[in-house]
């Protein structure tokens, strides 16, 4: 009794204004409120953590669906966003030709290595080791549509990241390629081209300069709207990237159609002994392409003094390369044409011409020397990788026999 009385007296001293029954009620209610607060707090923390884990999972899943190079360079945008972004940033611009050529010349000095880097990362492609993948730039020069686009679509199929496409066409020609096409949005800012004039060379240089804006483009192929590939993509890619040399035809033609076109007013910059003729359709390394873009001295001489019957597109680059950079070229073209018929233009091919035997005659017509990167010279029957002039009506038979003969297609 003494202990109980002492305790009761002590509680009354601590809570003099609250009776014992009331204190019990308050304690019970306080315990209930505190429990409720703990429940609400715990539920909120759990919900927050759940949402965070779900967001992390979705972000990880999205990232895993993308190629490694896109994750590293473009901060988790989709592959389609990357494709459209590069198309918008690389192709359209409002530079004049001179501004474009000056910009390209500043990207990398012509005397530097072809593997030298530029300040721009636009268009770079990397493999899983972080190394830049070499791309081949396919440059199409046409006055309008590409009638053989269906064949090229099959040729490029499955090789994304190893090629770039550039199209130079008449500015008034409307685009007609669907978004699913490899040619969609690959048109460069162009100018009208007139056969037999310096505008032909201007278009070639315009294509080269636009393609050089992409650092990963290391090989450059000039094609017309009537060209076809003679092998599958892998064969052509390995052929082009397996050598340090360009393929530009350049020869001394003593006839009227050769030396007869030389204008003595070109002297002393260009001597008649320097004068060369060759195919307009070339394939070049990045280093030689930079040299071609950088030239202004010899271009001015040709532009002023090479008028019909002198055709600048047949003489300017062959003569320039022979005079200054002959050691960089294999001195032959990779594009086959039929000059067996007399006239200023090569033979054209129509539907009945397209047979297995015809294409194989072109593919294995002759032997030539191939200079590999390892310094080994190999004699090969693969002397031509492309051919022209094929009309629009040849598309159907070419698609039909391409899987068996050319190694690609349906």
Short mmCIF file of C-alpha atoms in Angstrom, two decimals:
data_model
loop_
_atom_site.label_atom_id
_atom_site.label_comp_id
_atom_site.label_asym_id
_atom_site.label_seq_id
_atom_site.Cartn_x
_atom_site.Cartn_y
_atom_site.Cartn_z
CA UNK A 1 0.00 0.00 0.00
CA UNK A 2 2.80 2.36 0.72
CA UNK A 3 4.38 1.78 -2.69
CA UNK A 4 1.07 2.21 -4.56
CA UNK A 5 0.13 5.32 -2.66
CA UNK A 6 3.59 6.75 -3.33
CA UNK A 7 3.29 6.10 -7.09
CA UNK A 8 -0.19 7.59 -7.32
CA UNK A 9 0.95 10.64 -5.49
CA UNK A 10 3.89 11.01 -7.87
CA UNK A 11 1.65 10.77 -10.98
CA UNK A 12 -0.70 13.38 -9.55
CA UNK A 13 2.26 15.68 -9.05
CA UNK A 14 3.30 15.18 -12.74
CA UNK A 15 -0.22 15.57 -14.18
CA UNK A 16 -2.04 17.72 -11.64
CA UNK A 17 -4.79 18.86 -14.10
CA UNK A 18 -5.58 15.44 -15.74
CA UNK A 19 -7.54 12.74 -13.97
CA UNK A 20 -6.47 9.10 -14.18
CA UNK A 21 -9.30 7.91 -16.48
CA UNK A 22 -8.68 10.76 -18.87
CA UNK A 23 -4.99 9.99 -19.01
CA UNK A 24 -5.68 6.40 -20.04
CA UNK A 25 -7.94 7.56 -22.89
CA UNK A 26 -5.34 10.00 -24.20
CA UNK A 27 -2.60 7.39 -24.13
CA UNK A 28 -4.73 4.95 -26.13
CA UNK A 29 -5.62 7.57 -28.77
CA UNK A 30 -2.00 8.75 -29.05
CA UNK A 31 -0.85 5.20 -29.71
CA UNK A 32 -3.50 4.85 -32.46
CA UNK A 33 -2.49 8.14 -34.17
CA UNK A 34 1.20 7.24 -34.01
CA UNK A 35 0.53 3.84 -35.59
CA UNK A 36 -1.47 5.48 -38.36
CA UNK A 37 1.34 7.92 -39.09
CA UNK A 38 3.89 5.09 -39.29
CA UNK A 39 1.60 3.19 -41.71
CA UNK A 40 1.11 6.19 -44.03
CA UNK A 41 4.85 6.95 -44.01
CA UNK A 42 5.79 3.33 -44.75
CA UNK A 43 3.24 3.03 -47.55
CA UNK A 44 4.51 6.26 -49.17
CA UNK A 45 8.14 5.12 -49.03
CA UNK A 46 7.22 1.73 -50.50
CA UNK A 47 5.22 3.27 -53.35
CA UNK A 48 8.05 5.69 -54.17
CA UNK A 49 10.65 2.89 -54.28
CA UNK A 50 8.40 0.75 -56.46
CA UNK A 51 7.95 3.54 -59.01
CA UNK A 52 11.68 4.23 -59.05
CA UNK A 53 12.55 0.57 -59.66
CA UNK A 54 10.02 0.38 -62.50
CA UNK A 55 11.47 3.50 -64.14
CA UNK A 56 15.00 2.11 -63.90
CA UNK A 57 13.87 -1.20 -65.44
CA UNK A 58 12.17 0.55 -68.37
CA UNK A 59 15.22 2.75 -68.97
CA UNK A 60 17.53 -0.28 -68.91
CA UNK A 61 15.31 -2.22 -71.31
CA UNK A 62 15.20 0.68 -73.76
CA UNK A 63 18.95 1.09 -73.63
CA UNK A 64 19.56 -2.60 -74.26
CA UNK A 65 17.52 -2.47 -77.45
CA UNK A 66 19.88 0.11 -78.96
CA UNK A 67 23.32 -0.39 -80.51
CA UNK A 68 26.21 0.41 -78.22
CA UNK A 69 27.47 3.26 -80.40
CA UNK A 70 24.11 5.05 -80.25
CA UNK A 71 23.95 4.72 -76.46
CA UNK A 72 27.40 6.24 -76.06
CA UNK A 73 26.99 9.10 -78.53
CA UNK A 74 23.36 10.12 -78.51
CA UNK A 75 22.09 9.72 -74.92
CA UNK A 76 19.50 6.99 -75.36
CA UNK A 77 17.69 8.25 -78.46
CA UNK A 78 16.18 5.62 -80.74
CA UNK A 79 17.89 4.34 -83.88
CA UNK A 80 15.28 6.06 -86.08
CA UNK A 81 15.85 9.35 -84.25
CA UNK A 82 19.60 9.00 -84.86
CA UNK A 83 19.07 8.28 -88.57
CA UNK A 84 16.79 11.29 -89.01
CA UNK A 85 19.07 13.50 -86.90
CA UNK A 86 22.11 12.71 -89.04
CA UNK A 87 20.18 13.21 -92.25
CA UNK A 88 19.00 16.63 -91.13
CA UNK A 89 22.40 17.77 -89.88
CA UNK A 90 24.66 16.42 -92.62
CA UNK A 91 22.85 16.87 -95.93
CA UNK A 92 20.86 20.15 -95.99
CA UNK A 93 22.86 23.36 -95.69
CA UNK A 94 22.86 26.83 -97.22
CA UNK A 95 26.58 27.07 -97.99
CA UNK A 96 27.78 28.13 -101.41
CA UNK A 97 30.12 25.76 -103.24
CA UNK A 98 33.11 27.84 -102.22
CA UNK A 99 32.02 27.92 -98.57
CA UNK A 100 31.46 24.15 -98.67
CA UNK A 101 34.87 23.45 -100.23
CA UNK A 102 36.58 25.75 -97.72
CA UNK A 103 34.85 24.03 -94.81
CA UNK A 104 35.83 20.58 -96.08
CA UNK A 105 39.44 21.66 -96.59
CA UNK A 106 39.55 22.79 -92.96
CA UNK A 107 38.36 19.43 -91.64
CA UNK A 108 41.59 17.68 -92.49
CA UNK A 109 44.72 18.72 -94.34
CA UNK A 110 45.27 16.95 -97.69
CA UNK A 111 48.80 16.11 -96.53
CA UNK A 112 47.60 14.32 -93.43
CA UNK A 113 46.79 10.67 -93.06
CA UNK A 114 43.45 9.44 -94.34
CA UNK A 115 42.69 8.28 -90.82
CA UNK A 116 43.14 11.73 -89.30
CA UNK A 117 40.26 12.94 -87.20
CA UNK A 118 38.16 16.05 -87.55
CA UNK A 119 36.47 18.16 -84.95
CA UNK A 120 33.02 16.95 -85.97
CA UNK A 121 31.55 13.66 -84.72
CA UNK A 122 28.53 13.75 -87.05
CA UNK A 123 28.07 10.46 -88.81
CA UNK A 124 30.65 8.46 -86.87
CA UNK A 125 29.89 4.79 -86.43
CA UNK A 126 31.67 2.63 -83.89
CA UNK A 127 31.87 -1.06 -83.26
CA UNK A 128 31.86 -2.63 -79.80
CA UNK A 129 35.57 -1.91 -79.39
CA UNK A 130 34.99 1.81 -79.86
CA UNK A 131 36.78 1.89 -83.21
CA UNK A 132 35.33 3.87 -86.10
CA UNK A 133 33.88 1.69 -88.84
CA UNK A 134 35.05 2.62 -92.34
CA UNK A 135 32.18 3.54 -94.64
CA UNK A 136 32.01 3.68 -98.44
CA UNK A 137 30.23 6.75 -99.84
CA UNK A 138 28.10 5.91 -102.89
CA UNK A 139 27.54 9.16 -104.80
CA UNK A 140 24.80 9.14 -107.45
CA UNK A 141 24.72 11.86 -110.10
CA UNK A 142 21.43 12.00 -111.97
CA UNK A 143 19.23 14.48 -113.77
CA UNK A 144 16.05 13.16 -112.20
CA UNK A 145 14.91 9.88 -110.71
CA UNK A 146 16.96 6.73 -110.14
CA UNK A 147 15.30 4.13 -112.39
CA UNK A 148 17.40 1.27 -110.97
CA UNK A 149 16.86 2.21 -107.30
CA UNK A 150 15.11 -1.13 -106.66
CA UNK A 151 18.29 -3.04 -107.52
CA UNK A 152 20.43 -0.82 -105.30
CA UNK A 153 17.94 -1.25 -102.43
CA UNK A 154 18.61 -4.99 -102.54
CA UNK A 155 22.35 -4.39 -102.82
CA UNK A 156 22.47 -2.26 -99.64
CA UNK A 157 20.03 -4.40 -97.66
CA UNK A 158 21.48 -5.68 -94.38
CA UNK A 159 24.66 -3.60 -94.50
CA UNK A 160 23.56 -0.50 -92.61
CA UNK A 161 26.44 1.37 -91.00
CA UNK A 162 28.99 0.45 -93.66
CA UNK A 163 27.87 2.82 -96.41
CA UNK A 164 26.60 6.35 -97.02
CA UNK A 165 24.46 7.53 -99.94
CA UNK A 166 24.50 10.95 -101.61
CA UNK A 167 22.32 11.99 -104.55
CA UNK A 168 22.91 15.01 -106.82
CA UNK A 169 19.92 15.76 -109.01
CA UNK A 170 18.26 18.70 -110.71
CA UNK A 171 17.01 21.15 -108.04
CA UNK A 172 13.57 21.26 -109.69
CA UNK A 173 13.11 17.48 -109.49
CA UNK A 174 10.71 16.46 -106.68
CA UNK A 175 11.74 13.75 -104.21
CA UNK A 176 9.88 10.49 -104.73
CA UNK A 177 11.40 8.00 -102.28
CA UNK A 178 9.41 6.62 -99.33
CA UNK A 179 10.80 6.91 -95.80
CA UNK A 180 11.68 3.20 -95.86
CA UNK A 181 14.04 3.68 -98.83
CA UNK A 182 17.82 3.93 -98.42
CA UNK A 183 17.62 6.92 -100.79
CA UNK A 184 15.14 8.81 -98.62
CA UNK A 185 16.52 12.24 -97.61
CA UNK A 186 19.93 11.53 -99.18
CA UNK A 187 19.77 14.40 -101.64
CA UNK A 188 22.44 17.08 -101.35
CA UNK A 189 21.99 20.78 -102.20
CA UNK A 190 22.40 20.63 -106.00
CA UNK A 191 22.69 22.85 -109.06
CA UNK A 192 21.65 22.27 -112.70
CA UNK A 193 24.12 20.18 -114.72
CA UNK A 194 24.65 20.57 -118.46
CA UNK A 195 26.45 17.89 -120.47
CA UNK A 196 29.82 18.91 -121.86
CA UNK A 197 30.33 21.84 -119.46
CA UNK A 198 32.25 22.46 -116.25
CA UNK A 199 28.97 22.00 -114.35
CA UNK A 200 29.63 18.25 -114.62
CA UNK A 201 32.83 18.60 -112.58
CA UNK A 202 31.12 21.02 -110.21
CA UNK A 203 28.54 18.34 -109.43
CA UNK A 204 31.28 15.75 -108.83
CA UNK A 205 33.13 18.05 -106.44
CA UNK A 206 29.85 18.94 -104.72
CA UNK A 207 29.15 15.26 -104.08
CA UNK A 208 32.70 14.67 -102.82
CA UNK A 209 32.60 17.67 -100.49
CA UNK A 210 29.26 16.69 -98.95
CA UNK A 211 30.46 13.12 -98.44
CA UNK A 212 33.72 14.34 -96.87
CA UNK A 213 31.71 16.06 -94.11
CA UNK A 214 31.22 12.57 -92.68
CA UNK A 215 34.57 11.57 -91.20
CA UNK A 216 33.83 7.85 -91.33
CA UNK A 217 33.52 7.96 -95.15
CA UNK A 218 36.94 6.73 -96.32
CA UNK A 219 36.16 5.57 -99.88
CA UNK A 220 34.11 7.47 -102.46
CA UNK A 221 32.40 6.01 -105.53
CA UNK A 222 30.88 8.17 -108.28
CA UNK A 223 27.92 6.52 -110.02
CA UNK A 224 25.35 7.52 -112.60
CA UNK A 225 21.63 6.75 -112.66
CA UNK A 226 22.33 3.97 -115.21
CA UNK A 227 24.98 2.14 -113.12
CA UNK A 228 24.56 -1.29 -111.58
CA UNK A 229 26.73 -3.25 -109.13
CA UNK A 230 28.37 -6.39 -110.52
CA UNK A 231 28.91 -8.09 -107.14
CA UNK A 232 27.30 -8.16 -103.73
CA UNK A 233 27.98 -5.50 -101.11
CA UNK A 234 30.52 -7.48 -99.08
CA UNK A 235 32.68 -8.25 -102.13
CA UNK A 236 32.71 -4.63 -103.28
CA UNK A 237 33.29 -3.26 -99.76
CA UNK A 238 36.24 -5.59 -99.16
CA UNK A 239 37.70 -4.77 -102.59
CA UNK A 240 37.58 -1.02 -101.96
CA UNK A 241 38.75 -1.02 -98.35
CA UNK A 242 41.46 -3.62 -98.96
CA UNK A 243 43.74 -1.24 -100.86
CA UNK A 244 45.32 2.17 -100.24
CA UNK A 245 45.00 3.18 -103.89
CA UNK A 246 42.26 4.99 -105.78
CA UNK A 247 40.81 3.85 -109.10
CA UNK A 248 40.94 6.70 -111.60
CA UNK A 249 41.51 6.01 -115.28
CA UNK A 250 44.19 8.26 -116.80
CA UNK A 251 45.90 7.64 -120.14
CA UNK A 252 47.61 9.51 -122.94
CA UNK A 253 45.40 9.39 -126.01
CA UNK A 254 47.28 10.67 -129.10
CA UNK A 255 44.12 10.84 -131.20
CA UNK A 256 41.97 13.86 -131.94
CA UNK A 257 39.65 12.84 -129.08
CA UNK A 258 42.64 12.92 -126.71
CA UNK A 259 45.57 15.25 -127.28
CA UNK A 260 43.51 16.95 -129.96
CA UNK A 261 41.40 18.51 -127.22
CA UNK A 262 44.36 20.18 -125.51
CA UNK A 263 44.29 23.97 -125.62
CA UNK A 264 47.76 25.54 -125.82
CA UNK A 265 46.48 28.48 -123.75
CA UNK A 266 46.69 26.12 -120.76
CA UNK A 267 50.47 26.39 -120.89
CA UNK A 268 52.56 26.80 -118.72
CA UNK A 269 50.33 25.45 -115.91
CA UNK A 270 49.49 22.40 -118.01
CA UNK A 271 51.79 21.06 -120.69
CA UNK A 272 50.54 18.80 -123.47
CA UNK A 273 52.76 16.03 -122.09
CA UNK A 274 50.70 16.22 -118.87
CA UNK A 275 47.40 15.99 -120.75
CA UNK A 276 45.38 12.87 -119.89
CA UNK A 277 41.99 11.40 -120.61
CA UNK A 278 39.92 9.01 -118.52
CA UNK A 279 36.53 7.84 -117.36
CA UNK A 280 34.40 10.31 -115.47
CA UNK A 281 33.27 7.52 -113.11
CA UNK A 282 35.92 7.11 -110.44
CA UNK A 283 36.56 5.61 -107.00
CA UNK A 284 38.90 7.44 -104.65
CA UNK A 285 40.37 7.40 -101.17
CA UNK A 286 39.61 10.14 -98.67
CA UNK A 287 43.09 11.60 -98.99
CA UNK A 288 42.93 11.96 -102.77
CA UNK A 289 39.36 13.31 -102.53
CA UNK A 290 40.66 16.07 -100.26
CA UNK A 291 43.35 16.93 -102.80
CA UNK A 292 40.71 17.20 -105.55
CA UNK A 293 38.55 19.51 -103.44
CA UNK A 294 41.56 21.63 -102.42
CA UNK A 295 42.65 22.36 -106.00
CA UNK A 296 41.79 25.79 -107.36
CA UNK A 297 44.74 26.51 -109.69
CA UNK A 298 44.17 23.79 -112.29
CA UNK A 299 40.39 23.96 -112.03
CA UNK A 300 40.49 27.60 -113.14
CA UNK A 301 42.68 26.73 -116.12
CA UNK A 302 40.30 23.99 -117.23
CA UNK A 303 37.21 26.08 -116.60
CA UNK A 304 38.56 28.84 -118.83
CA UNK A 305 40.15 26.86 -121.66
CA UNK A 306 38.44 23.44 -121.83
CA UNK A 307 35.33 24.00 -123.94
CA UNK A 308 33.67 21.55 -126.38
CA UNK A 309 35.01 19.58 -128.11
CA UNK A 310 37.09 19.49 -124.92
CA UNK A 311 35.02 17.92 -122.16
CA UNK A 312 36.21 18.82 -118.68
CA UNK A 313 34.73 15.77 -116.94
CA UNK A 314 36.90 13.47 -119.12
CA UNK A 315 40.16 15.36 -118.64
CA UNK A 316 40.30 17.47 -115.46
CA UNK A 317 40.60 14.82 -112.73
CA UNK A 318 42.69 12.38 -114.87
CA UNK A 319 45.16 15.17 -115.70
CA UNK A 320 45.24 16.57 -112.14
CA UNK A 321 45.89 13.14 -110.61
CA UNK A 322 48.54 12.28 -113.21
CA UNK A 323 50.41 15.55 -112.64
CA UNK A 324 50.34 15.71 -108.85
CA UNK A 325 49.18 12.43 -107.28
CA UNK A 326 49.86 9.61 -109.74
CA UNK A 327 51.26 7.34 -107.02
CA UNK A 328 47.85 7.34 -105.30
CA UNK A 329 45.96 5.72 -108.17
CA UNK A 330 45.80 2.29 -109.79
CA UNK A 331 45.27 4.18 -113.05
CA UNK A 332 42.13 2.30 -114.04
CA UNK A 333 38.40 2.70 -113.58
CA UNK A 334 36.14 0.19 -111.82
CA UNK A 335 33.10 1.04 -113.98
CA UNK A 336 32.69 -0.92 -117.21
CA UNK A 337 31.08 0.58 -120.33
CA UNK A 338 30.71 -0.66 -123.89
CA UNK A 339 32.72 1.47 -126.33
CA UNK A 340 32.55 -1.09 -129.12
CA UNK A 341 30.13 1.06 -131.10
CA UNK A 342 31.23 4.27 -132.77
CA UNK A 343 29.95 7.52 -131.33
CA UNK A 344 30.40 9.96 -128.44
CA UNK A 345 28.41 7.82 -126.02
CA UNK A 346 28.79 4.19 -124.88
CA UNK A 347 26.28 1.48 -125.75
CA UNK A 348 22.98 1.23 -123.86
CA UNK A 349 21.44 -2.02 -122.62
CA UNK A 350 17.79 -3.04 -122.68
CA UNK A 351 15.69 -5.97 -121.44
CA UNK A 352 16.84 -8.67 -123.93
CA UNK A 353 20.51 -7.94 -123.13
CA UNK A 354 20.22 -9.05 -119.49
CA UNK A 355 21.34 -12.67 -119.27
CA UNK A 356 23.64 -14.66 -117.00
CA UNK A 357 26.19 -15.01 -119.77
CA UNK A 358 26.20 -11.27 -120.51
CA UNK A 359 26.80 -10.23 -116.90
CA UNK A 360 29.48 -12.87 -116.36
CA UNK A 361 31.32 -11.71 -119.47
CA UNK A 362 31.56 -8.27 -117.91
CA UNK A 363 32.50 -9.61 -114.48
CA UNK A 364 35.29 -11.85 -115.73
CA UNK A 365 36.16 -10.08 -118.98
CA UNK A 366 39.89 -9.59 -118.36
CA UNK A 367 42.66 -9.73 -115.79
CA UNK A 368 44.24 -6.88 -113.89
CA UNK A 369 46.54 -6.21 -110.93
CA UNK A 370 45.10 -5.51 -107.49
CA UNK A 371 47.39 -3.78 -104.99
CA UNK A 372 46.53 -4.89 -101.46
CA UNK A 373 47.18 -2.96 -98.26
CA UNK A 374 49.78 -5.51 -97.23
CA UNK A 375 51.86 -4.64 -100.30
CA UNK A 376 51.03 -7.88 -102.11
CA UNK A 377 50.11 -7.50 -105.79
CA UNK A 378 47.51 -9.99 -106.95
CA UNK A 379 46.37 -10.74 -110.48
CA UNK A 380 42.58 -10.95 -110.46
CA UNK A 381 39.66 -11.27 -112.86
CA UNK A 382 37.65 -8.82 -110.75
CA UNK A 383 38.59 -5.70 -112.68
CA UNK A 384 35.15 -4.03 -112.76
CA UNK A 385 32.80 -3.64 -109.80
CA UNK A 386 30.14 -1.58 -111.60
CA UNK A 387 28.75 -1.24 -115.12
CA UNK A 388 26.64 1.21 -117.15
CA UNK A 389 24.49 2.18 -119.17
CA UNK A 390 21.44 0.15 -118.17
CA UNK A 391 17.97 1.46 -119.00
CA UNK A 392 14.93 1.42 -116.70
CA UNK A 393 13.46 -1.65 -118.44
CA UNK A 394 16.40 -3.79 -117.29
CA UNK A 395 15.36 -3.53 -113.62
CA UNK A 396 12.99 -6.50 -113.69
CA UNK A 397 15.38 -9.02 -115.31
CA UNK A 398 18.26 -7.73 -113.14
CA UNK A 399 16.24 -8.34 -109.98
CA UNK A 400 15.28 -11.77 -111.25
CA UNK A 401 18.81 -13.03 -111.91
CA UNK A 402 20.72 -11.01 -109.27
CA UNK A 403 20.51 -13.66 -106.49
CA UNK A 404 22.18 -16.30 -108.65
CA UNK A 405 24.64 -14.13 -110.63
CA UNK A 406 25.36 -11.06 -108.48
CA UNK A 407 24.93 -12.70 -105.08
CA UNK A 408 22.21 -10.51 -103.57
CA UNK A 409 18.48 -9.94 -103.84
CA UNK A 410 15.26 -11.75 -102.98
#
